[in-house]
Amino acid sequence: MSTGKQVLVVGAGTMGADLAFDLSAHGHSVILKDIHEDALVRAKKRMGELLRLVLLMDRARFGGAKLDAIMSRIRFTTSYEGLEDVHFVIENVVEDLAVKREVYTELGRLCREDTVFGVNTSCVSITTIGSFLPRPDRAIGMHLLNPVPLKRLVEVIVGHHTSAETVDRAKALLDSLGKEAVVVQDSPGFVTNRILMLTINEAAFVVHDRIAEPAQVDRIFTEGFSHKMGPLATGDLIGLDTILKSLIVLYESFKDPKFRPCPLLVRMVDAGLLGRKSGKGFFDYGKVP
């Protein structure tokens, strides 16, 4: 179903790699851009692991997927050259407003006037991101969930200037991936992380206060409430550094002490215990290559 148009994915971390894989597996031509060459190397390795996962978990949708074909539709690059055919951008860089400003200022200069900018952010205001672009009506939040190819729901966030056409184009792209959009309004944390970050942070406080061990906390949620994953394992999957940055954004945005990060969470991030990507967080995942 390739149309000749391209989707630019900015940021080749786990989320960016998964998204590029998903887009290519559904026939899109993709550019995966990162400032670090080693991130692109890790992204290529991740895609091989991801193919095995999706074939195991959802063979009905990915049964015909071949790694060589998927990789052939992805251009891995550290530069912003060759963006003239990009009709959609999905940005996945760190939750740092200064970094995002730099990225969108550059993209706004290089991309076509009709390019849509999907902001895959946990908490940053879509209206603020729009202010960095020549066309703020082209900015829209697209909060994807891990692992991207296996999650069908996407939280789509409408900024103050986001146009109806932009919403329609975002929904059409998601539809081409077999995903459904839940459209919400712009507010720090939106729906997902305004609630989820509080839950993970409070679970960390329970461990910090020595009320229960991490495994006990998560068992109550998985066995007691039938959640597929407990809050602390979820935090490890997302990345505890991302959790901490999101909480700081929420705290600064609302000035509400309920979003104050747990001291244990801060200490773990300072120690490099970031969750799955570092090999250890609230739980031990073994050595990470």
Coordinates of C-alpha atoms in Angstrom, one line a residue:
M1 CA 0.0 0.0 0.0
S2 CA 3.0 2.3 -0.4
T3 CA 1.9 5.6 -1.8
G4 CA 5.4 7.1 -2.6
K5 CA 4.9 9.4 0.4
Q6 CA 7.2 9.0 3.4
V7 CA 6.8 9.0 7.1
L8 CA 9.7 10.5 9.1
V9 CA 10.2 9.0 12.5
V10 CA 12.5 11.2 14.7
G11 CA 14.2 9.3 17.5
A12 CA 15.4 5.7 17.2
G13 CA 14.9 4.6 20.8
T14 CA 12.7 1.6 21.5
M15 CA 9.5 3.6 20.7
G16 CA 10.9 5.0 17.5
A17 CA 12.3 1.7 16.3
D18 CA 9.0 -0.1 17.1
L19 CA 7.0 2.6 15.2
A20 CA 9.3 2.5 12.2
F21 CA 8.9 -1.3 12.1
D22 CA 5.1 -1.1 12.4
L23 CA 4.8 1.5 9.7
S24 CA 7.0 -0.4 7.3
A25 CA 5.3 -3.7 8.1
H26 CA 2.1 -2.0 6.9
G27 CA 3.6 -0.9 3.6
H28 CA 4.8 2.7 4.4
S29 CA 8.1 4.1 3.3
V30 CA 9.9 5.3 6.4
I31 CA 12.8 7.5 7.3
L32 CA 14.2 6.7 10.8
K33 CA 16.3 9.6 12.0
D34 CA 18.5 9.9 15.1
I35 CA 21.5 12.0 16.0
H36 CA 23.4 8.9 17.2
E37 CA 24.6 6.2 14.7
D38 CA 24.7 3.7 17.5
A39 CA 21.0 4.3 18.2
L40 CA 20.3 3.3 14.6
V41 CA 22.4 0.2 15.0
R42 CA 20.4 -0.8 18.1
A43 CA 17.1 0.0 16.3
K44 CA 18.0 -2.5 13.5
K45 CA 18.7 -5.2 16.2
R46 CA 15.5 -4.3 17.9
M47 CA 13.5 -4.9 14.7
G48 CA 14.8 -8.5 14.4
E49 CA 13.7 -9.1 18.0
L50 CA 10.4 -7.4 17.4
L51 CA 9.5 -9.5 14.4
R52 CA 9.8 -12.7 16.5
L53 CA 7.6 -11.1 19.2
V54 CA 4.8 -10.0 16.8
L55 CA 4.8 -13.3 15.1
L56 CA 4.4 -15.0 18.4
M57 CA 1.7 -12.6 19.8
D58 CA -0.3 -11.6 16.7
R59 CA 0.4 -13.9 13.7
A60 CA -3.0 -13.0 12.2
R61 CA -1.8 -9.4 11.5
F62 CA 2.0 -10.0 11.0
G63 CA 2.1 -13.6 9.6
G64 CA 3.3 -12.5 6.2
A65 CA 5.9 -10.0 7.6
K66 CA 9.5 -10.6 6.4
L67 CA 12.4 -8.8 8.0
D68 CA 14.3 -8.1 4.8
A69 CA 11.1 -6.5 3.2
I70 CA 10.5 -4.4 6.4
M71 CA 14.1 -3.2 6.5
S72 CA 14.1 -2.4 2.8
R73 CA 11.3 0.2 3.3
I74 CA 13.3 2.0 6.1
R75 CA 16.1 4.5 5.5
F76 CA 18.3 4.9 8.6
T77 CA 19.9 8.3 8.8
T78 CA 21.5 10.8 11.1
S79 CA 20.7 13.8 8.9
Y80 CA 17.6 15.7 7.9
E81 CA 18.4 15.5 4.2
G82 CA 15.8 14.3 1.6
L83 CA 12.6 15.4 3.4
E84 CA 10.8 16.7 0.3
D85 CA 8.5 13.7 0.1
V86 CA 7.7 13.5 3.9
H87 CA 4.0 14.0 4.4
F88 CA 3.9 12.9 8.1
V89 CA 6.4 13.2 10.9
I90 CA 6.2 11.4 14.2
E91 CA 8.6 12.6 16.8
N92 CA 9.9 10.5 19.7
V93 CA 12.8 12.4 21.2
V94 CA 13.3 12.9 25.0
E95 CA 10.8 14.8 27.1
D96 CA 12.9 17.9 27.2
L97 CA 11.2 21.0 25.9
A98 CA 14.5 22.6 24.8
V99 CA 15.4 19.6 22.7
K100 CA 11.9 19.4 21.2
R101 CA 12.0 23.1 20.3
E102 CA 15.3 22.6 18.4
V103 CA 13.9 19.6 16.6
Y104 CA 10.6 21.3 15.5
T105 CA 12.3 24.5 14.5
E106 CA 14.5 22.5 12.2
L107 CA 11.7 20.4 10.9
G108 CA 9.4 23.4 10.3
R109 CA 12.2 24.9 8.2
L110 CA 12.8 21.8 6.1
C111 CA 9.4 20.0 5.7
R112 CA 6.6 20.8 3.3
E113 CA 3.9 23.2 4.2
D114 CA 1.3 20.5 4.3
T115 CA 3.4 18.0 6.5
V116 CA 1.6 16.9 9.7
F117 CA 3.6 16.7 12.9
G118 CA 2.6 13.9 15.2
V119 CA 4.0 14.4 18.7
N120 CA 4.6 11.2 20.6
T121 CA 4.9 12.7 24.0
S122 CA 4.0 11.6 27.5
C123 CA 3.1 15.0 28.9
V124 CA 4.4 18.0 26.9
S125 CA 1.7 20.4 25.6
I126 CA 0.7 20.0 22.0
T127 CA -0.2 23.7 21.9
T128 CA 3.3 24.6 23.0
I129 CA 4.8 22.3 20.3
G130 CA 2.6 23.9 17.7
S131 CA 4.1 27.3 18.6
F132 CA 7.5 26.1 17.3
L133 CA 6.1 25.5 13.8
P134 CA 5.2 27.8 11.0
R135 CA 1.8 26.1 10.8
P136 CA 0.7 25.3 14.4
D137 CA -2.5 23.8 13.0
R138 CA -0.4 20.9 11.7
A139 CA 0.7 19.8 15.2
I140 CA -1.2 16.9 16.9
G141 CA -0.4 14.6 19.8
M142 CA -0.1 10.9 19.0
H143 CA 0.7 9.1 22.3
L144 CA 1.7 5.6 21.3
L145 CA 1.9 2.7 23.8
N146 CA 4.5 0.0 24.1
P147 CA 5.1 -2.3 22.3
V148 CA 3.8 -0.2 19.4
P149 CA 2.9 -3.0 16.9
L150 CA 0.8 -4.9 19.4
K151 CA -1.1 -1.9 20.9
R152 CA -4.2 -0.9 18.9
L153 CA -5.2 2.1 20.8
V154 CA -3.6 5.5 20.4
E155 CA -4.3 8.6 22.5
V156 CA -4.6 11.5 20.0
I157 CA -4.4 15.0 21.4
V158 CA -5.8 18.1 19.9
G159 CA -3.9 21.3 20.5
H160 CA -5.4 24.8 20.6
H161 CA -4.7 25.3 16.8
T162 CA -4.9 21.7 15.6
S163 CA -7.1 21.6 12.5
A164 CA -9.9 19.1 11.7
E165 CA -7.9 18.1 8.6
T166 CA -4.9 17.3 10.7
V167 CA -7.0 15.2 13.0
D168 CA -8.4 13.3 10.0
R169 CA -5.0 12.7 8.5
A170 CA -3.7 11.4 11.9
K171 CA -6.7 9.0 12.2
A172 CA -6.2 7.8 8.6
L173 CA -2.5 7.0 9.3
L174 CA -3.4 5.1 12.4
D175 CA -6.2 3.3 10.6
S176 CA -3.7 2.1 8.0
L177 CA -1.8 0.5 10.9
G178 CA -4.9 -1.2 12.3
K179 CA -5.1 1.2 15.2
E180 CA -7.9 3.2 16.7
A181 CA -7.7 6.8 18.0
V182 CA -9.2 8.1 21.2
V183 CA -9.3 11.9 20.6
V184 CA -8.8 14.0 23.7
Q185 CA -8.0 17.7 24.4
D186 CA -4.6 19.2 25.2
S187 CA -3.7 19.2 28.9
P188 CA -0.4 18.2 30.7
G189 CA -0.3 14.5 30.8
F190 CA -3.5 14.2 28.8
V191 CA -5.6 11.3 30.1
T192 CA -3.1 8.4 30.1
N193 CA -0.2 9.9 31.9
R194 CA -2.1 12.3 34.2
I195 CA -3.5 9.1 35.8
L196 CA -0.7 6.5 35.1
M197 CA 2.2 8.6 36.4
L198 CA 0.4 9.2 39.7
T199 CA -0.2 5.4 40.0
I200 CA 3.4 4.5 39.3
N201 CA 4.7 7.2 41.6
E202 CA 2.4 6.2 44.4
A203 CA 3.5 2.5 44.0
A204 CA 7.1 3.7 44.3
F205 CA 6.2 5.6 47.5
V206 CA 4.7 2.3 48.9
V207 CA 8.1 0.6 48.3
H208 CA 9.9 3.7 49.6
D209 CA 7.9 3.6 52.8
R210 CA 8.7 -0.1 53.2
I211 CA 5.0 -1.1 53.2
A212 CA 5.6 -3.8 50.5
E213 CA 8.2 -5.1 48.1
P214 CA 7.8 -4.4 44.4
A215 CA 6.7 -7.9 43.6
Q216 CA 4.0 -7.7 46.2
V217 CA 2.7 -4.4 44.9
D218 CA 2.5 -5.6 41.4
R219 CA 0.9 -9.0 42.4
I220 CA -2.0 -7.1 44.0
F221 CA -2.7 -5.4 40.6
T222 CA -2.1 -8.4 38.4
E223 CA -3.9 -11.0 40.5
G224 CA -6.3 -8.8 42.4
F225 CA -7.4 -6.5 39.7
S226 CA -6.5 -8.7 36.6
H227 CA -4.2 -6.1 35.2
K228 CA -1.8 -7.6 32.6
M229 CA 1.1 -5.8 34.3
G230 CA 1.6 -4.1 37.6
P231 CA 2.5 -0.4 38.0
L232 CA 6.1 -1.0 38.9
A233 CA 6.8 -3.4 36.0
T234 CA 5.0 -0.9 33.8
G235 CA 7.3 1.9 35.0
D236 CA 10.3 -0.4 34.2
L237 CA 9.0 -1.0 30.7
I238 CA 8.4 2.7 30.0
G239 CA 11.8 3.7 31.6
L240 CA 12.0 5.2 35.0
D241 CA 13.9 8.2 33.6
T242 CA 10.9 8.9 31.4
I243 CA 8.5 8.5 34.4
L244 CA 10.6 11.0 36.4
K245 CA 10.7 13.5 33.6
S246 CA 6.9 13.2 33.1
L247 CA 6.2 13.7 36.8
I248 CA 8.4 16.8 36.8
V249 CA 6.4 18.2 33.8
L250 CA 3.2 17.5 35.6
Y251 CA 4.4 19.0 38.9
E252 CA 5.6 22.2 37.2
S253 CA 2.5 22.4 35.0
F254 CA -0.1 22.0 37.8
K255 CA 1.9 23.2 40.8
D256 CA 0.1 20.4 42.7
P257 CA 2.2 18.5 45.3
K258 CA 0.4 15.2 44.4
F259 CA 2.8 15.0 41.4
R260 CA 6.0 15.3 43.5
P261 CA 8.3 12.5 42.4
C262 CA 9.0 9.8 45.0
P263 CA 12.6 10.2 46.4
L264 CA 13.2 6.5 45.7
L265 CA 12.4 7.0 42.0
V266 CA 14.8 10.0 41.9
R267 CA 17.5 8.0 43.5
M268 CA 17.1 5.0 41.2
V269 CA 17.3 7.3 38.1
D270 CA 20.4 8.9 39.5
A271 CA 21.9 5.5 40.0
G272 CA 21.1 4.4 36.4
L273 CA 18.5 1.9 37.4
L274 CA 16.1 2.8 34.6
G275 CA 14.2 -0.4 34.1
R276 CA 14.3 -2.9 31.2
K277 CA 16.6 -0.7 29.1
S278 CA 19.3 -0.7 31.7
G279 CA 18.7 -4.3 32.9
K280 CA 17.5 -3.3 36.3
G281 CA 14.8 -1.1 37.8
F282 CA 12.2 -2.2 40.4
F283 CA 12.9 -5.7 38.9
D284 CA 16.0 -7.4 37.6
Y285 CA 16.1 -8.1 33.8
G286 CA 19.6 -9.4 33.5
K287 CA 22.5 -8.0 31.6
V288 CA 21.7 -5.6 28.8
P289 CA 24.2 -5.8 25.8

